[in-house]
mmCIF file of C-alpha atoms in Angstrom:
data_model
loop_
_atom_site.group_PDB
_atom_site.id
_atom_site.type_symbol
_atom_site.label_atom_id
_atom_site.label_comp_id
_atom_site.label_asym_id
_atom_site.label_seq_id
_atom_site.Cartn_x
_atom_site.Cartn_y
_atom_site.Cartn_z
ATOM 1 C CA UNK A 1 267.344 37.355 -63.851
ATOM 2 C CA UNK A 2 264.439 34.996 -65.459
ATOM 3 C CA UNK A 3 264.009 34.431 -68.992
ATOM 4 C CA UNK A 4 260.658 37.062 -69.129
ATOM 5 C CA UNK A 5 264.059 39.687 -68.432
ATOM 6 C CA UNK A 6 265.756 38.384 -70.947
ATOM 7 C CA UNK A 7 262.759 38.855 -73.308
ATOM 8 C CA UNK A 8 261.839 42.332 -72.139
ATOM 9 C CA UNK A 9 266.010 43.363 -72.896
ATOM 10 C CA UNK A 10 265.783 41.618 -76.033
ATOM 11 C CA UNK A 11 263.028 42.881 -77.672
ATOM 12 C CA UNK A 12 261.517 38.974 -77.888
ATOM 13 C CA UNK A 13 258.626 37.419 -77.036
ATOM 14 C CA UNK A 14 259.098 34.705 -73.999
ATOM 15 C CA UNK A 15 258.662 31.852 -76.520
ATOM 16 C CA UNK A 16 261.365 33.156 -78.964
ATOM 17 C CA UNK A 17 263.490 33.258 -76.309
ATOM 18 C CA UNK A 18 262.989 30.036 -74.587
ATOM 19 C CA UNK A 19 263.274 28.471 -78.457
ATOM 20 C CA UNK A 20 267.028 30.622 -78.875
ATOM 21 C CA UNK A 21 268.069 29.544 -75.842
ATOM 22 C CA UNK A 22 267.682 25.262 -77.328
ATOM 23 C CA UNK A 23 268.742 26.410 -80.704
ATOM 24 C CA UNK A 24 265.315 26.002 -82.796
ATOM 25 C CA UNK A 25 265.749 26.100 -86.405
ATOM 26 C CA UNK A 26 262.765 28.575 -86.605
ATOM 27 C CA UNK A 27 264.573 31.487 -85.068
ATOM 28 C CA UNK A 28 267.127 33.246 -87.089
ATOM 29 C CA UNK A 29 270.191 33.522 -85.919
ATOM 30 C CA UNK A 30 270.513 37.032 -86.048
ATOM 31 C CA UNK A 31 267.754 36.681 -82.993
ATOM 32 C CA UNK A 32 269.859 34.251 -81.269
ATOM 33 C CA UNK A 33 273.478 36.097 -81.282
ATOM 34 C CA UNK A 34 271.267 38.697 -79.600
ATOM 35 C CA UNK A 35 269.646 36.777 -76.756
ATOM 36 C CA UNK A 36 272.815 35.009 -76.333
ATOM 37 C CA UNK A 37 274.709 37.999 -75.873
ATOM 38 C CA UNK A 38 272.381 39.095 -73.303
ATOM 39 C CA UNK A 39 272.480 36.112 -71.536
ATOM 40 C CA UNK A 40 276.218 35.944 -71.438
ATOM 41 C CA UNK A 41 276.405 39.597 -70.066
ATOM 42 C CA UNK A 42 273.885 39.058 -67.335
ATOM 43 C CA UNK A 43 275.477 35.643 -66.745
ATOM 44 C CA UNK A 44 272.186 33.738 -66.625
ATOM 45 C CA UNK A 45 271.686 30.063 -65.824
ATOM 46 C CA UNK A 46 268.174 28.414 -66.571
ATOM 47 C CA UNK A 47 266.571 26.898 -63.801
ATOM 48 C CA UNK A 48 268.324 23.352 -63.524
ATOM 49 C CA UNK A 49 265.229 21.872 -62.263
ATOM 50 C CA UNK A 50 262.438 23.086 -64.149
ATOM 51 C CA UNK A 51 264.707 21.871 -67.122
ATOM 52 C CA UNK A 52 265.372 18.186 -65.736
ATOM 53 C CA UNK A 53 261.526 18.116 -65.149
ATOM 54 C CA UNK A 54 261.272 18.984 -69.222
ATOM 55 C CA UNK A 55 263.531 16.484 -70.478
ATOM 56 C CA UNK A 56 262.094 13.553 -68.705
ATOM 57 C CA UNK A 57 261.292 10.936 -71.099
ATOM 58 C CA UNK A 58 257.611 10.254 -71.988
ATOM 59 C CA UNK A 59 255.498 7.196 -72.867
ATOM 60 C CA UNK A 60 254.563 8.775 -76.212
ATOM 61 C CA UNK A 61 255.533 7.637 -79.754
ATOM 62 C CA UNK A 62 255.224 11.053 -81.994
ATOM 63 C CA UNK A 63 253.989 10.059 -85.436
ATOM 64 C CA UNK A 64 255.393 13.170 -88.070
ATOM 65 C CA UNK A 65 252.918 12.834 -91.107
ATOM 66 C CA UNK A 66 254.170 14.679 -93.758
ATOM 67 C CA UNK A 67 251.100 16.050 -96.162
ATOM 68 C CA UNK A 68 247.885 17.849 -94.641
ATOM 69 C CA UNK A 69 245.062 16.125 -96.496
ATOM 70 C CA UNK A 70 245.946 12.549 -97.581
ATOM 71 C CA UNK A 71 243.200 10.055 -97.224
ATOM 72 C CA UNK A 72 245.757 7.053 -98.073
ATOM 73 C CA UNK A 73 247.979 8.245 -95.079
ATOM 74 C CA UNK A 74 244.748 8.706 -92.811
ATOM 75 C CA UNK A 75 243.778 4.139 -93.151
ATOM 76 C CA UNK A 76 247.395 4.134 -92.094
ATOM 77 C CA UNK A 77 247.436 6.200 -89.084
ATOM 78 C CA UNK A 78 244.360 4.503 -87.537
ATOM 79 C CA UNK A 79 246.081 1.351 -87.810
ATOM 80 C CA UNK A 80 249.358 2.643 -86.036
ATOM 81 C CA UNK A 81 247.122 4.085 -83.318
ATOM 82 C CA UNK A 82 245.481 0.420 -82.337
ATOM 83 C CA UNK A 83 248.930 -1.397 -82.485
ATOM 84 C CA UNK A 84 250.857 1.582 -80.203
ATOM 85 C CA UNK A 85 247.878 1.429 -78.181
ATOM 86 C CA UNK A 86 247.839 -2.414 -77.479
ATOM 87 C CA UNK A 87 251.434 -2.004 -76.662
ATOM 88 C CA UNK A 88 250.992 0.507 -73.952
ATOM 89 C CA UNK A 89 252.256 3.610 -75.198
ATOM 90 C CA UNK A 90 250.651 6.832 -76.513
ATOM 91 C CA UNK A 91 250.370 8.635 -79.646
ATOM 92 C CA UNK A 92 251.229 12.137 -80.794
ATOM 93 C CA UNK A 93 250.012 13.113 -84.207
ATOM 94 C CA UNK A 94 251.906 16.081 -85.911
ATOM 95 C CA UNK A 95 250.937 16.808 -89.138
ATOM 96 C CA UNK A 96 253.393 19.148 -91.603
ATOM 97 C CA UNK A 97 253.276 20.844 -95.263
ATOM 98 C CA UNK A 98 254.913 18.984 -98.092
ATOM 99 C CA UNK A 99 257.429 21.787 -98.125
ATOM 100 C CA UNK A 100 258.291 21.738 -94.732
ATOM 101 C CA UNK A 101 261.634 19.669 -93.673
ATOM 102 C CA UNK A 102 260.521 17.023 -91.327
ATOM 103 C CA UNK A 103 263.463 15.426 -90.046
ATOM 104 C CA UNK A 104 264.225 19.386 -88.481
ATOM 105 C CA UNK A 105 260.524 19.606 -86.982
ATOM 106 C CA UNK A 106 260.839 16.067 -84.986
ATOM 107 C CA UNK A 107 264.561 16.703 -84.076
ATOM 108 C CA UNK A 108 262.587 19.534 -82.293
ATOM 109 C CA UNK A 109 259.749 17.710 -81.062
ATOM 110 C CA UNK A 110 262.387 15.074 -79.688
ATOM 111 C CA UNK A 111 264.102 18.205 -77.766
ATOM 112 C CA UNK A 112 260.858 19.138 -76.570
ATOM 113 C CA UNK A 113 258.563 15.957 -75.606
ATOM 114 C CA UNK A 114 261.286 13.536 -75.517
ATOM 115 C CA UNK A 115 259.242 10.416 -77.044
ATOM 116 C CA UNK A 116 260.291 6.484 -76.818
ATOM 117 C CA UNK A 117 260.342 7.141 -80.658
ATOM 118 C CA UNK A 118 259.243 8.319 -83.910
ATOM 119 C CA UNK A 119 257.580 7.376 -86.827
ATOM 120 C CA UNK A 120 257.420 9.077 -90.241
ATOM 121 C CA UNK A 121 254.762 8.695 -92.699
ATOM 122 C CA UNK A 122 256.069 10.424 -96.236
ATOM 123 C CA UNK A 123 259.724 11.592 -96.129
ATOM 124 C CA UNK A 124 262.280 12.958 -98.299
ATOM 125 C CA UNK A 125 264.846 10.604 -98.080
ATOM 126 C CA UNK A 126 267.757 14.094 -98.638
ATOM 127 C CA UNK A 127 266.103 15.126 -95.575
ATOM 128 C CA UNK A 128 267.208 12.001 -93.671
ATOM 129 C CA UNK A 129 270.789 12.232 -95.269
ATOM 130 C CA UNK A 130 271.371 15.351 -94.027
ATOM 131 C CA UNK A 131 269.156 16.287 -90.747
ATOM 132 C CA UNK A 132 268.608 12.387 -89.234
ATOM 133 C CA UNK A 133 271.809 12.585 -87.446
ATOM 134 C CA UNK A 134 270.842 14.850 -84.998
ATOM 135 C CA UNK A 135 267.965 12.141 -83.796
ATOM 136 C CA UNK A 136 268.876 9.331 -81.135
ATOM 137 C CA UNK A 137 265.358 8.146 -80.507
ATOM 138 C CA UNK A 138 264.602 5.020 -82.562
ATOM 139 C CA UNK A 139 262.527 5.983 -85.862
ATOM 140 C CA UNK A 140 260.789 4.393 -88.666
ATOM 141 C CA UNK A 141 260.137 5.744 -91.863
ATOM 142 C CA UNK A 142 256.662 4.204 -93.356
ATOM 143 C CA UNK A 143 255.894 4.396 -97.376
ATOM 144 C CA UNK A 144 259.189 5.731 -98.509
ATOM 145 C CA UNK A 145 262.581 3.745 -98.149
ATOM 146 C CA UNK A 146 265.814 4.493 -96.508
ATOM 147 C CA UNK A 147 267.730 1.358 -97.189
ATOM 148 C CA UNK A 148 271.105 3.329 -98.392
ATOM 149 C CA UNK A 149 271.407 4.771 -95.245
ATOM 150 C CA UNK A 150 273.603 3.865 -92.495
ATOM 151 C CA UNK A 151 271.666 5.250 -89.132
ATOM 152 C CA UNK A 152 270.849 2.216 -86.610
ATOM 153 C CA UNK A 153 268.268 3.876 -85.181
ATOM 154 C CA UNK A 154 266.212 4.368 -88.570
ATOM 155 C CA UNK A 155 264.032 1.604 -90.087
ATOM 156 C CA UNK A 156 261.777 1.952 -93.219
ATOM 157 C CA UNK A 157 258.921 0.090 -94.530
ATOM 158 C CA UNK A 158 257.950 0.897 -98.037
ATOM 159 C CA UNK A 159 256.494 -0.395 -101.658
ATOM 160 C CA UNK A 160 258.079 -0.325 -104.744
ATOM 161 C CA UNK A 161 256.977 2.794 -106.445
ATOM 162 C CA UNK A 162 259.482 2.593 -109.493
ATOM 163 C CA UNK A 163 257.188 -0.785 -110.202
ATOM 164 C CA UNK A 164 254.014 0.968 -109.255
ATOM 165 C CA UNK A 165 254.810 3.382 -111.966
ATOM 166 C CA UNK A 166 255.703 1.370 -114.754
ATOM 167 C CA UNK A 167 252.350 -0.916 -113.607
ATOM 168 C CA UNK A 168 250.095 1.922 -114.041
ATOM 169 C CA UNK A 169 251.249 3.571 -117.251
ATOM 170 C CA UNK A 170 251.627 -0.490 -118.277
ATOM 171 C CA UNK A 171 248.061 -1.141 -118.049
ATOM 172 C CA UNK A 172 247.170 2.392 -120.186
ATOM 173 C CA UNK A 173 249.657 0.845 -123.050
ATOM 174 C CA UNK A 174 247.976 -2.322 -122.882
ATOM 175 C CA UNK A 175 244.516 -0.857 -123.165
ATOM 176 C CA UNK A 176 245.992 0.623 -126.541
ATOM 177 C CA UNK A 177 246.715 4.001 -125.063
ATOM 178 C CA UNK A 178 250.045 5.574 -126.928
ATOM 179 C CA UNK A 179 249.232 9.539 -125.301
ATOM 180 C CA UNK A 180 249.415 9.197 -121.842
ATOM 181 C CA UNK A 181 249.170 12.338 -119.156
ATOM 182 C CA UNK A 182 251.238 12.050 -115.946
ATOM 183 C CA UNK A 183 250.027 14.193 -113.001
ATOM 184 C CA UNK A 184 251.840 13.794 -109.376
ATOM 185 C CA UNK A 185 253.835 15.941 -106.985
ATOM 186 C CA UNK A 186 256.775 17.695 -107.312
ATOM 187 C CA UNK A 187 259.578 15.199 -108.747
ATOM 188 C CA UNK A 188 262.604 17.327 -107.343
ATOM 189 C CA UNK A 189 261.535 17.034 -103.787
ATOM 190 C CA UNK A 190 259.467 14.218 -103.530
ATOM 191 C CA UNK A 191 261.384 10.414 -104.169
ATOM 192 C CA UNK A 192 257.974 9.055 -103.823
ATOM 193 C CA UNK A 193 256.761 10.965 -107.008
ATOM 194 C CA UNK A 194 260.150 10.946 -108.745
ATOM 195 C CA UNK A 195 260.309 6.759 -108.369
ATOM 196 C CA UNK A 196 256.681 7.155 -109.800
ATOM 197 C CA UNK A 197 257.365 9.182 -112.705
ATOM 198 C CA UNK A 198 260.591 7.112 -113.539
ATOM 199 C CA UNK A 199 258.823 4.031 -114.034
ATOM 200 C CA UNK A 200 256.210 5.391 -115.943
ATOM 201 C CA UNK A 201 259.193 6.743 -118.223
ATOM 202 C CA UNK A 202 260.645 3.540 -118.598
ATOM 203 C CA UNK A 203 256.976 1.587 -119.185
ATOM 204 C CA UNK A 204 256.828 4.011 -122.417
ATOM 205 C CA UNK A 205 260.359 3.406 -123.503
ATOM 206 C CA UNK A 206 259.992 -0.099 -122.977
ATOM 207 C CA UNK A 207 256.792 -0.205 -125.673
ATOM 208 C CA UNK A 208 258.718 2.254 -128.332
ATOM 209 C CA UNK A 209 257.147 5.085 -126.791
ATOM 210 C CA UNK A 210 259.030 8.600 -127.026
ATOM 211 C CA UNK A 211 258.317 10.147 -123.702
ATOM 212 C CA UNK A 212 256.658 13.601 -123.697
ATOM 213 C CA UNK A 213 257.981 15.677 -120.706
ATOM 214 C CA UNK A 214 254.878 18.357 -121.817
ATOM 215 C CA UNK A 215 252.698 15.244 -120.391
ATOM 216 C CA UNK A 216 253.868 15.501 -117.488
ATOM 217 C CA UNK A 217 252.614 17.952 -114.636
ATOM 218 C CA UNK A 218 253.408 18.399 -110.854
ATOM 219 C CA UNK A 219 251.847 19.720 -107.882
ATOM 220 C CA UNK A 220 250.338 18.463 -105.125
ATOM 221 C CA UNK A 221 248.733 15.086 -103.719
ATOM 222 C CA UNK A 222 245.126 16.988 -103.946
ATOM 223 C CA UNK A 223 241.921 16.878 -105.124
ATOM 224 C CA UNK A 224 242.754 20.151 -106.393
ATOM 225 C CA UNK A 225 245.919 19.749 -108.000
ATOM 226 C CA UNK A 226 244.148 16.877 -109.426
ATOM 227 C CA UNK A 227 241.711 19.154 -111.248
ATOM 228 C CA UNK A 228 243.332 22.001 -112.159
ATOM 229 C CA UNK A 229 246.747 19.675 -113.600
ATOM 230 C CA UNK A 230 244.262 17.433 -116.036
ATOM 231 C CA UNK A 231 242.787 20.816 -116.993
ATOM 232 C CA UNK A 232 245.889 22.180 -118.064
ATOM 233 C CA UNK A 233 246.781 19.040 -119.628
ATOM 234 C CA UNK A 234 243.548 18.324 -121.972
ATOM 235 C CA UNK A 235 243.333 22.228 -122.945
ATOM 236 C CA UNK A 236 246.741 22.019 -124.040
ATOM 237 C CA UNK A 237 246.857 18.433 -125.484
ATOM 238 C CA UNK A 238 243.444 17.701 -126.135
ATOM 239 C CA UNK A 239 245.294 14.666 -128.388
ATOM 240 C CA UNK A 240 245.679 12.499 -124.817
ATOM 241 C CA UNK A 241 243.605 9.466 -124.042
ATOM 242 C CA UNK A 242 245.098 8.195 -120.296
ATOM 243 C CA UNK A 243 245.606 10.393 -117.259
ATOM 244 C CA UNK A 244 248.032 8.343 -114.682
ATOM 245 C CA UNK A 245 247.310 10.351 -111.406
ATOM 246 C CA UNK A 246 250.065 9.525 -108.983
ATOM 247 C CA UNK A 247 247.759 9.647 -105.832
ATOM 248 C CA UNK A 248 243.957 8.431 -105.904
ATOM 249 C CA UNK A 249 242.743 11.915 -104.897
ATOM 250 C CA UNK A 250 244.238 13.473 -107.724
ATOM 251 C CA UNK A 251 242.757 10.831 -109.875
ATOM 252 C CA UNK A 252 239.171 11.952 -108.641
ATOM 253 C CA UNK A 253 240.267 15.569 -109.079
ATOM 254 C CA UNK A 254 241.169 14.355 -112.696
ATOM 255 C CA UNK A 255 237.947 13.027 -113.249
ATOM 256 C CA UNK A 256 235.959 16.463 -112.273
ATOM 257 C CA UNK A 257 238.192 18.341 -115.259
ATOM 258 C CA UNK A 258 237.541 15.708 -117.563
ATOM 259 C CA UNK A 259 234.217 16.003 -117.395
ATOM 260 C CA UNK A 260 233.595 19.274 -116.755
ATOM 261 C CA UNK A 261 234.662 19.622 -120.929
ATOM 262 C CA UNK A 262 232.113 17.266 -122.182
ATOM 263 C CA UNK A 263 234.077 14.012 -122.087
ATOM 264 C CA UNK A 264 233.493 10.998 -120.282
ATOM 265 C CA UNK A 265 235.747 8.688 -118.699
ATOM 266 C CA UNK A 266 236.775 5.726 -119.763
ATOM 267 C CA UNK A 267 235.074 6.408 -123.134
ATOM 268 C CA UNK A 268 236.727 9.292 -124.070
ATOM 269 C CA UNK A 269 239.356 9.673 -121.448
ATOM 270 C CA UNK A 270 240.917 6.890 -118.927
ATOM 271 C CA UNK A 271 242.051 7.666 -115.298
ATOM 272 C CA UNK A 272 244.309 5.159 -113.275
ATOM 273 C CA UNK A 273 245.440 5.861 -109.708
ATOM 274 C CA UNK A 274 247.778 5.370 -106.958
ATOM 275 C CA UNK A 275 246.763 4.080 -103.293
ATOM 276 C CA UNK A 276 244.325 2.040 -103.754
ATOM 277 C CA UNK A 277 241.879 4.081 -101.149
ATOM 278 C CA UNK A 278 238.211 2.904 -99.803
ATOM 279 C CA UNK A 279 236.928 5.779 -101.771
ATOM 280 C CA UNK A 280 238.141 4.073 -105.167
ATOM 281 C CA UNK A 281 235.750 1.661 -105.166
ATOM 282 C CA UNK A 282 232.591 3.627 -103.989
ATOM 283 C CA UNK A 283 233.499 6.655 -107.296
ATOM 284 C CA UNK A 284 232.005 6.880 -110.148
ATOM 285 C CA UNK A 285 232.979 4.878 -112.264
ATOM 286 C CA UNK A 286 234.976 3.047 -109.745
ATOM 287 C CA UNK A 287 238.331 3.864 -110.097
ATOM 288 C CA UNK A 288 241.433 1.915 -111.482
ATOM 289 C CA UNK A 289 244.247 2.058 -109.200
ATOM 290 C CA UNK A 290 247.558 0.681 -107.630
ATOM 291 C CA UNK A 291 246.956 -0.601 -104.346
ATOM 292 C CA UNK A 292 249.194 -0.228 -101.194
ATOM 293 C CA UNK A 293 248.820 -2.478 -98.486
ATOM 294 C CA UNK A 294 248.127 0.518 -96.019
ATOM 295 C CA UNK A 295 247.384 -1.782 -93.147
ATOM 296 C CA UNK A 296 250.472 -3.735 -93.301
ATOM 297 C CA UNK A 297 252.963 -1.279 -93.644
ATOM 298 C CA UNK A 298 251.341 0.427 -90.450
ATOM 299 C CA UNK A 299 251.879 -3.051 -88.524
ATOM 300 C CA UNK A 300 254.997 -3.536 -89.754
ATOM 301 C CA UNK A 301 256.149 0.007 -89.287
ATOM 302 C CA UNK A 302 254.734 -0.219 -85.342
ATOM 303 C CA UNK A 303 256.825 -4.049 -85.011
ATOM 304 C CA UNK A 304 260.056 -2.560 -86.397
ATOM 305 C CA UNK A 305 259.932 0.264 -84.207
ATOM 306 C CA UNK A 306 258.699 -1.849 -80.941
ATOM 307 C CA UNK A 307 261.863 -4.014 -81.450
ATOM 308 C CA UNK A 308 263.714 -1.216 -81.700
ATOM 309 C CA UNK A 309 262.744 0.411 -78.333
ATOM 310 C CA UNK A 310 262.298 -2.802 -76.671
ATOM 311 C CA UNK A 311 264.806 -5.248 -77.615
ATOM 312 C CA UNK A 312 267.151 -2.783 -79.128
ATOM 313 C CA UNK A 313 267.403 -4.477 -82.442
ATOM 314 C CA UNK A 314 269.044 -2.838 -85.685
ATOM 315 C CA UNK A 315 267.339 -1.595 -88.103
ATOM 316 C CA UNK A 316 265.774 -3.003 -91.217
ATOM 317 C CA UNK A 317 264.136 -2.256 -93.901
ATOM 318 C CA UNK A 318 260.943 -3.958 -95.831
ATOM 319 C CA UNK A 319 259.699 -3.611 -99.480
ATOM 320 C CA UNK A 320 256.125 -4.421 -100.225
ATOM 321 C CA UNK A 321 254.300 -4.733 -103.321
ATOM 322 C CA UNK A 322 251.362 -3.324 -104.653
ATOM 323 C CA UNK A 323 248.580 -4.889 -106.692
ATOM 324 C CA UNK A 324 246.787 -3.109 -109.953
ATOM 325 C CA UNK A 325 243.331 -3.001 -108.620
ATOM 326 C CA UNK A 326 240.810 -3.108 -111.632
ATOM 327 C CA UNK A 327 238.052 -0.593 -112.099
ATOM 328 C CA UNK A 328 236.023 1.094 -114.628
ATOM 329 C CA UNK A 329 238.098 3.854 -115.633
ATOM 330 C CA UNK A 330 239.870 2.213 -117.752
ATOM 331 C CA UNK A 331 239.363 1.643 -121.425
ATOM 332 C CA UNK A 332 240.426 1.147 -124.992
ATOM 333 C CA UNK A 333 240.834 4.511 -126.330
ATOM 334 C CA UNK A 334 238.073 5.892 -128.527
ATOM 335 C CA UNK A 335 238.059 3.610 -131.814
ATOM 336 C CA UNK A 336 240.781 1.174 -130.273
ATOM 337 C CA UNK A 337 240.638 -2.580 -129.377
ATOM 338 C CA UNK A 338 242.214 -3.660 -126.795
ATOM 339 C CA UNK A 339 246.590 -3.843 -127.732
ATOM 340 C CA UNK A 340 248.376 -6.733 -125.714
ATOM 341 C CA UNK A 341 251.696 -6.229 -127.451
ATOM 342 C CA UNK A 342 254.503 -3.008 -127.441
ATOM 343 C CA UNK A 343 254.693 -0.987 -131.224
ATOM 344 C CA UNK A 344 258.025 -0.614 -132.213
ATOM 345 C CA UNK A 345 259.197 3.427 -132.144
ATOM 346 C CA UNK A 346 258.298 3.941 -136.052
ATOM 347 C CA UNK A 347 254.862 2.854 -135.785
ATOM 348 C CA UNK A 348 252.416 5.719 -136.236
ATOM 349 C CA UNK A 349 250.336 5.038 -132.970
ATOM 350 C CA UNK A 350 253.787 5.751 -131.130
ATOM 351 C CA UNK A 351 254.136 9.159 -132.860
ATOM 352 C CA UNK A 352 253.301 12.784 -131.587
#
């Protein structure tokens, strides 16, 4: 019996089968009782050596990038593809939704194309928790930290987003802006937008500023998202002067819905970013924004993991900074100087 009978008595296509038969997460496991039941009754043994010849090893380092369309992730990648290169091995790009688990896709990519290791750019560190176990390669997570947990084969290299945050939505207070928009992904499933959001909180309540959840939107790191979130924002609170975009593409997307309703930005409106992307300088106006230091934490991501596979060390796990870049979408608010100091919660500025 060969594994096209198995299909044929099964109802399955070839591939279905062969991904039942090493327990993929994408087939249900109503499909795999069934193939497994055939296989038992037929008592059939995969071919030993076409397997061994599968599960050899290869030079490759599979790099699981998490978000289809991210320009800040792209500076990054072409970094980690000179440093891999230089050391000898290969590279695998596999890019993923933001919805899609990807701690479950490379546990199957490592089943499939055994790599000498991973590295993940964007992660959901509840993902890790639960899924990273089932990984034995050596790994690196790059932008979002992993510190808390225990594996020895997992390394992270990340900034400081809770302090990105509260910079950003800093700068808008000290610019005299009291009604600030915040526009990023989705907090319950992203860390990277929650840590965002949470020091952006705390920058208001530090300055005697009630926080105003109906401020706040979620979506995606897009140009689109961008748009159609500061749309929904200014129709609905025309009363805000700031926009904190949590990526610089949604910043730009910001931008378009701003002044597609007959208001300019800084003047009337001001948009600060997050990234800190080549693009941001080059827009118009050039944009404000948080910087990450894309380069290094590709070159540091590449040297944790290369000691890792080399020399077998542990893991670790960096925190960088970033740096408030300056642009010109940033201003007072219409008829405001510029405020230097927090307003206590009763002054009027800080009211709805």
């Amino acid at each position: 019996m060969t594994i096209k009978d198995i299909a044929r008595l099964s109802g399955c296509a070839v591939s279905t089968v062969s991904r039942a038969l090493n327990d993929h997460p994408d087939v249900s496991e109503e499909t795999k009782a069934r193939i497994k039941q055939i296989v038992a009754e037929n008592k059939f043994v995969p071919n030993a050596n076409a397997k061994h010849l599968k599960q050899q090893v290869s030079n490759n380092i599979i790099v699981v990038v998490k978000g289809t369309f991210n320009l800040f992730f792209a500076v990054i990648i072409e970094r980690i593809q000179a440093d891999v290169g230089r050391a000898g091995y290969g590279v695998v790009l596999h890019y993923y939704d933001e919805d899609i688990n990807e701690v479950r896709m490379a546990e199957r990519l490592c089943r499939e194309s055994k790599p000498k290791g991973l590295i993940f750019l964007g992660g959901e560190p509840e993902n890790f928790t639960r899924y990273f176990g089932g990984i034995q390669v050596p790994a690196v997570l790059v932008t979002t930290s992993v510190s808390q947990l225990p594996y020895r084969n997992l390394s992270s290299v990340s900034v400081d987003d809770r302090q990105g945050g509260r910079m950003a939505v800093e700068h808008l207070i000290r610019q005299g802006h009291r009604r600030i928009g915040i526009i990023g992904g989705c907090s319950g499933s992203s860390s990277t937008s929650r840590q965002r959001l949470e020091g952006g909180m705390e920058s208001l309540r530090e300055h005697g500023i009630s926080p105003r959840p109906e401020y706040c939107r979620e979506g995606r790191f897009s140009l689109e998202d961008g748009y159609r979130l500061t749309g929904e924002l200014l129709d609905q609170y025309p009363e805000i002067t700031g926009i904190f975009a949590m990526s610089d593409l949604m910043a730009f997307g910001a931008v378009r819905a701003i002044v597609q309703r007959g208001l300019r930005v800084p003047e009337d409106v001001s948009v600060i970013g997050y990234d800190g992307i080549e693009m941001a300088d080059y827009y118009q106006p050039p944009l404000t924004t948080l910087r990450q230091p894309a380069e290094r934490l590709a070159s540091l991501g590449v040297s944790l993991l290369l000691g890792s596979i080399e020399k077998k060390e542990p893991a670790r796990h960096l925190s960088l900074t970033v740096e408030l870049e300056p642009g010109g979408s940033v201003a007072p608010p219409p008829g405001k100087g510029v405020h230097l100091v927090s307003r206590g919660p009763d002054d009027p500025e800080t009211q709805p």
